[in-house]
């Protein structure tokens, strides 16, 4: 079975449609379909079956995708190993990061990589953890975040490793009635107006936990995923908010520790399985660990 045809099959598993594969690989849809037909003949079993006007992978097709990941990863490692004979790890690594995580860690990661020969191409992608497998179609490393009580992402085609834990605090305006308390319990927040993020993100998960403890559904005035906007609204007395501790930048806001609820988000680094065997990706992962250590070292 030809490696390039295995790559086409993997792209179909990642992207879902022949048209999307054709666009990603700069091929025509008919060429993609032809490559998949040839691969099925090489495999000796049907790899695709009709699904309405589209096609989907058969059980055999899904099994072959897992093996395709292994084959393609081995090829990547072979290329990287040849690179290593020419000196230090080198190459371009595509990294997706959620915005507040990028603001906290990316400067440190780039500083760690200075002079290493590893070139980072970073993009901001603010999606729930369930979208990570889709992102790995386009990125080598994905930095994502989740509520600390949730199950880590994973699966036969995703390798995930915990990077760090970040507490989530309540932020209020300086003249708020709770501003001098230092810490609050959920019952003290039952009557507040909230500024929150969209559903599916860690901050919203913690807010739902508060609702469970208090028995009161939170009154959410706005849902915004830009923490800068949330901070501005809190400072202007439009409500209170939950925010990750290291994301707070507004000088006038007061941070209150939340007692009685597990309130934190966990940063995960996701790759394809065995991707860390590529020297360039191993170097990137080490740079993230160093940046996370510096970011959290001051916080007890």
Short mmCIF file of C-alpha atoms in Angstrom, two decimals:
data_model
loop_
_atom_site.label_atom_id
_atom_site.label_comp_id
_atom_site.label_asym_id
_atom_site.label_seq_id
_atom_site.Cartn_x
_atom_site.Cartn_y
_atom_site.Cartn_z
CA UNK A 1 0.00 0.00 0.00
CA UNK A 2 1.47 3.33 -1.08
CA UNK A 3 2.25 5.82 1.66
CA UNK A 4 0.64 8.71 -0.18
CA UNK A 5 -2.61 6.78 -0.52
CA UNK A 6 -2.52 6.06 3.21
CA UNK A 7 -2.15 9.79 3.72
CA UNK A 8 -5.26 10.40 1.60
CA UNK A 9 -7.20 7.90 3.71
CA UNK A 10 -6.09 9.57 6.94
CA UNK A 11 -7.12 12.95 5.60
CA UNK A 12 -10.59 11.56 4.84
CA UNK A 13 -10.85 10.28 8.42
CA UNK A 14 -9.84 13.72 9.71
CA UNK A 15 -11.87 15.92 7.38
CA UNK A 16 -14.95 13.86 6.63
CA UNK A 17 -15.50 14.57 2.94
CA UNK A 18 -13.69 13.94 -0.33
CA UNK A 19 -14.04 17.64 -1.21
CA UNK A 20 -12.32 18.72 2.01
CA UNK A 21 -9.50 16.21 1.42
CA UNK A 22 -9.06 17.49 -2.14
CA UNK A 23 -8.77 21.06 -0.90
CA UNK A 24 -6.29 20.16 1.84
CA UNK A 25 -4.04 18.15 -0.48
CA UNK A 26 -4.39 20.40 -3.55
CA UNK A 27 -5.97 17.58 -5.54
CA UNK A 28 -9.18 17.23 -7.49
CA UNK A 29 -12.05 15.30 -5.86
CA UNK A 30 -11.91 12.73 -8.66
CA UNK A 31 -8.19 12.17 -8.01
CA UNK A 32 -8.89 11.67 -4.32
CA UNK A 33 -11.64 9.16 -5.09
CA UNK A 34 -9.34 7.31 -7.48
CA UNK A 35 -6.57 7.07 -4.88
CA UNK A 36 -9.03 5.66 -2.35
CA UNK A 37 -10.29 3.07 -4.85
CA UNK A 38 -6.73 1.94 -5.59
CA UNK A 39 -5.99 1.71 -1.86
CA UNK A 40 -9.08 -0.48 -1.35
CA UNK A 41 -7.81 -2.82 -4.09
CA UNK A 42 -4.40 -2.92 -2.44
CA UNK A 43 -5.99 -3.66 0.94
CA UNK A 44 -8.27 -6.32 -0.51
CA UNK A 45 -11.30 -5.18 1.51
CA UNK A 46 -13.83 -2.32 1.18
CA UNK A 47 -12.59 0.76 3.01
CA UNK A 48 -15.57 3.03 2.28
CA UNK A 49 -19.34 2.69 2.19
CA UNK A 50 -22.13 5.04 1.09
CA UNK A 51 -23.53 7.47 3.66
CA UNK A 52 -26.27 9.42 1.90
CA UNK A 53 -24.54 11.52 -0.74
CA UNK A 54 -21.18 11.07 1.00
CA UNK A 55 -19.00 8.14 1.99
CA UNK A 56 -17.81 6.95 5.38
CA UNK A 57 -15.13 4.56 6.56
CA UNK A 58 -15.95 0.90 7.08
CA UNK A 59 -14.65 -0.92 10.15
CA UNK A 60 -11.71 -2.04 8.04
CA UNK A 61 -11.17 1.53 6.88
CA UNK A 62 -11.07 2.82 10.45
CA UNK A 63 -8.62 0.09 11.42
CA UNK A 64 -6.38 0.97 8.49
CA UNK A 65 -6.43 4.66 9.47
CA UNK A 66 -4.90 3.75 12.85
CA UNK A 67 -2.14 1.83 11.04
CA UNK A 68 -1.73 4.69 8.59
CA UNK A 69 -1.06 6.99 11.55
CA UNK A 70 1.72 4.63 12.64
CA UNK A 71 3.25 4.37 9.17
CA UNK A 72 3.16 8.11 8.54
CA UNK A 73 4.56 8.82 12.02
CA UNK A 74 7.41 6.40 11.30
CA UNK A 75 8.16 8.23 8.07
CA UNK A 76 8.19 11.54 9.91
CA UNK A 77 10.58 10.07 12.47
CA UNK A 78 12.85 8.81 9.71
CA UNK A 79 13.02 12.28 8.16
CA UNK A 80 13.66 13.83 11.58
CA UNK A 81 16.39 11.28 12.34
CA UNK A 82 18.15 12.15 9.12
CA UNK A 83 17.86 15.81 10.10
CA UNK A 84 19.46 15.04 13.46
CA UNK A 85 22.60 13.82 11.73
CA UNK A 86 23.00 17.33 10.38
CA UNK A 87 22.91 18.87 13.85
CA UNK A 88 20.29 19.77 16.43
CA UNK A 89 16.55 19.04 15.98
CA UNK A 90 15.16 21.18 13.22
CA UNK A 91 12.08 21.69 11.13
CA UNK A 92 8.75 23.46 11.14
CA UNK A 93 6.16 22.54 13.76
CA UNK A 94 2.56 23.72 13.49
CA UNK A 95 1.04 24.61 16.85
CA UNK A 96 -2.55 25.54 17.74
CA UNK A 97 -3.20 27.34 21.04
CA UNK A 98 -6.26 28.81 22.72
CA UNK A 99 -5.77 32.61 23.03
CA UNK A 100 -5.29 33.05 26.79
CA UNK A 101 -2.96 30.05 26.89
CA UNK A 102 -0.99 31.51 24.00
CA UNK A 103 -0.66 34.85 25.80
CA UNK A 104 0.64 33.10 28.91
CA UNK A 105 3.00 30.53 27.37
CA UNK A 106 3.91 31.32 23.76
CA UNK A 107 6.49 34.05 24.53
CA UNK A 108 8.31 31.66 26.86
CA UNK A 109 8.11 28.81 24.35
CA UNK A 110 9.62 30.95 21.60
CA UNK A 111 12.37 32.11 23.98
CA UNK A 112 13.18 28.47 24.81
CA UNK A 113 13.42 27.63 21.12
CA UNK A 114 15.70 30.51 20.13
CA UNK A 115 18.62 29.09 18.18
CA UNK A 116 17.29 25.52 18.28
CA UNK A 117 16.58 25.23 14.58
CA UNK A 118 12.91 24.51 15.29
CA UNK A 119 10.52 26.91 13.59
CA UNK A 120 7.09 27.33 15.23
CA UNK A 121 4.08 28.28 13.14
CA UNK A 122 1.47 29.23 15.78
CA UNK A 123 -2.24 29.89 15.28
CA UNK A 124 -4.97 30.69 17.79
CA UNK A 125 -7.79 28.14 17.88
CA UNK A 126 -10.40 28.58 20.61
CA UNK A 127 -12.41 25.34 20.52
CA UNK A 128 -13.60 22.81 23.11
CA UNK A 129 -11.44 19.71 23.73
CA UNK A 130 -13.84 17.61 21.65
CA UNK A 131 -12.56 19.47 18.58
CA UNK A 132 -8.90 18.52 19.14
CA UNK A 133 -8.95 15.46 16.83
CA UNK A 134 -10.14 17.72 14.02
CA UNK A 135 -7.37 20.23 14.71
CA UNK A 136 -4.72 17.51 14.53
CA UNK A 137 -5.48 17.26 10.84
CA UNK A 138 -3.77 20.62 10.41
CA UNK A 139 -1.46 20.93 13.43
CA UNK A 140 1.35 18.90 14.97
CA UNK A 141 0.72 20.10 18.54
CA UNK A 142 -2.52 21.43 20.04
CA UNK A 143 -2.68 23.23 23.38
CA UNK A 144 -6.18 22.90 24.80
CA UNK A 145 -7.87 23.43 28.16
CA UNK A 146 -10.59 21.65 30.13
CA UNK A 147 -12.24 21.64 33.53
CA UNK A 148 -10.01 19.70 35.94
CA UNK A 149 -12.84 17.26 36.73
CA UNK A 150 -13.38 16.28 33.11
CA UNK A 151 -11.86 13.26 31.41
CA UNK A 152 -8.63 13.95 29.51
CA UNK A 153 -8.91 13.81 25.76
CA UNK A 154 -7.47 10.73 24.13
CA UNK A 155 -8.13 7.80 21.85
CA UNK A 156 -6.32 5.62 19.36
CA UNK A 157 -5.41 8.65 17.24
CA UNK A 158 -4.77 11.27 19.94
CA UNK A 159 -2.02 11.36 22.56
CA UNK A 160 -2.59 13.85 25.37
CA UNK A 161 -0.34 14.95 28.23
CA UNK A 162 -1.18 17.28 31.13
CA UNK A 163 0.91 20.44 31.08
CA UNK A 164 -0.31 22.53 34.04
CA UNK A 165 -3.20 23.46 36.32
CA UNK A 166 -4.55 27.02 36.53
CA UNK A 167 -6.98 28.04 39.33
CA UNK A 168 -10.17 29.86 38.36
CA UNK A 169 -11.10 32.85 40.53
CA UNK A 170 -14.04 35.23 40.85
CA UNK A 171 -13.26 38.75 39.61
CA UNK A 172 -15.24 41.77 40.79
CA UNK A 173 -15.04 45.54 40.59
CA UNK A 174 -13.05 47.18 43.42
CA UNK A 175 -16.18 48.62 45.06
CA UNK A 176 -18.17 45.38 44.90
CA UNK A 177 -19.71 44.28 48.20
CA UNK A 178 -17.41 41.19 48.31
CA UNK A 179 -14.23 42.88 47.14
CA UNK A 180 -12.55 42.87 50.56
CA UNK A 181 -13.30 39.25 51.40
CA UNK A 182 -10.29 37.60 49.77
CA UNK A 183 -12.35 34.45 49.19
CA UNK A 184 -16.02 33.63 48.61
CA UNK A 185 -18.26 30.57 48.85
CA UNK A 186 -20.86 29.77 46.17
CA UNK A 187 -23.80 30.80 48.37
CA UNK A 188 -22.51 34.38 48.43
CA UNK A 189 -22.73 34.50 44.63
CA UNK A 190 -26.26 33.19 44.13
CA UNK A 191 -27.79 36.60 43.33
CA UNK A 192 -25.00 37.92 41.09
CA UNK A 193 -25.24 38.81 37.42
CA UNK A 194 -22.58 36.88 35.53
CA UNK A 195 -20.40 37.52 32.52
CA UNK A 196 -19.32 34.15 31.18
CA UNK A 197 -17.86 32.30 28.21
CA UNK A 198 -19.62 30.09 25.70
CA UNK A 199 -20.72 26.64 26.80
CA UNK A 200 -18.22 23.80 26.61
CA UNK A 201 -15.28 25.73 28.03
CA UNK A 202 -13.78 25.30 31.54
CA UNK A 203 -15.03 28.59 32.98
CA UNK A 204 -18.61 27.71 32.09
CA UNK A 205 -18.14 24.25 33.63
CA UNK A 206 -17.18 25.87 36.96
CA UNK A 207 -20.16 28.23 36.78
CA UNK A 208 -22.45 25.22 36.36
CA UNK A 209 -20.81 23.67 39.42
CA UNK A 210 -21.70 26.79 41.40
CA UNK A 211 -25.29 26.42 40.24
CA UNK A 212 -25.29 22.82 41.47
CA UNK A 213 -23.99 23.84 44.91
CA UNK A 214 -26.38 26.79 45.34
CA UNK A 215 -29.41 25.33 43.61
CA UNK A 216 -29.77 28.63 41.75
CA UNK A 217 -29.30 28.91 37.99
CA UNK A 218 -26.84 31.73 37.27
CA UNK A 219 -28.18 34.90 35.67
CA UNK A 220 -25.81 35.26 32.70
CA UNK A 221 -25.93 38.67 31.02
CA UNK A 222 -23.33 38.03 28.30
CA UNK A 223 -21.32 35.12 26.91
CA UNK A 224 -17.99 36.21 25.43
CA UNK A 225 -14.79 34.25 24.88
CA UNK A 226 -12.53 37.32 24.97
CA UNK A 227 -11.33 37.77 28.55
CA UNK A 228 -10.28 41.36 27.82
CA UNK A 229 -13.89 42.26 27.06
CA UNK A 230 -15.14 40.41 30.13
CA UNK A 231 -12.68 42.30 32.32
CA UNK A 232 -13.80 45.64 30.90
CA UNK A 233 -17.45 44.81 31.59
CA UNK A 234 -16.72 43.69 35.16
CA UNK A 235 -14.75 46.89 35.80
CA UNK A 236 -17.74 48.85 34.48
CA UNK A 237 -20.11 47.14 36.96
CA UNK A 238 -22.02 45.02 34.43
CA UNK A 239 -21.54 41.86 36.48
CA UNK A 240 -19.00 39.52 38.02
CA UNK A 241 -17.06 36.80 36.25
CA UNK A 242 -15.01 33.67 36.68
CA UNK A 243 -11.57 33.97 35.14
CA UNK A 244 -8.43 31.84 35.00
CA UNK A 245 -5.95 33.30 37.47
CA UNK A 246 -3.08 33.96 35.07
CA UNK A 247 -5.36 35.52 32.44
CA UNK A 248 -6.39 38.51 34.60
CA UNK A 249 -4.74 41.68 33.30
CA UNK A 250 -7.05 44.57 34.27
CA UNK A 251 -5.33 46.57 37.04
CA UNK A 252 -8.56 47.58 38.82
CA UNK A 253 -10.19 44.20 39.25
CA UNK A 254 -10.19 42.27 42.52
CA UNK A 255 -9.58 38.52 42.42
CA UNK A 256 -11.42 36.38 44.98
CA UNK A 257 -10.54 32.74 45.56
CA UNK A 258 -13.51 30.41 45.25
CA UNK A 259 -13.99 28.13 48.25
CA UNK A 260 -16.07 24.96 48.32
CA UNK A 261 -15.85 24.18 44.60
CA UNK A 262 -13.05 22.58 42.61
CA UNK A 263 -12.30 25.52 40.36
CA UNK A 264 -9.43 25.16 37.92
CA UNK A 265 -8.68 24.44 34.32
CA UNK A 266 -6.08 21.97 33.10
CA UNK A 267 -3.86 22.63 30.11
CA UNK A 268 -3.31 19.60 27.86
CA UNK A 269 -0.86 19.19 24.99
CA UNK A 270 -2.22 16.91 22.28
CA UNK A 271 -0.38 15.29 19.38
CA UNK A 272 -0.71 12.24 17.21
CA UNK A 273 0.50 9.08 18.99
CA UNK A 274 4.30 8.74 18.96
CA UNK A 275 4.74 12.25 17.55
CA UNK A 276 7.13 13.09 20.40
CA UNK A 277 9.66 10.72 18.82
CA UNK A 278 10.27 13.42 16.23
CA UNK A 279 13.10 15.52 17.68
CA UNK A 280 11.48 18.82 16.67
CA UNK A 281 8.20 17.97 18.39
CA UNK A 282 10.00 16.64 21.47
CA UNK A 283 11.83 19.98 21.62
CA UNK A 284 8.52 21.88 21.39
CA UNK A 285 6.96 19.82 24.18
CA UNK A 286 9.97 20.45 26.41
CA UNK A 287 9.74 24.19 25.69
CA UNK A 288 6.08 24.19 26.74
CA UNK A 289 6.95 22.40 29.99
CA UNK A 290 9.64 24.96 30.77
CA UNK A 291 7.31 27.89 29.99
CA UNK A 292 4.53 26.38 32.13
CA UNK A 293 6.91 25.90 35.04
CA UNK A 294 7.93 29.54 34.91
CA UNK A 295 4.32 30.71 34.61
CA UNK A 296 3.11 28.75 37.63
CA UNK A 297 6.21 28.75 39.84
CA UNK A 298 5.27 32.00 41.60
CA UNK A 299 1.82 30.71 42.56
CA UNK A 300 1.53 28.69 45.74
#
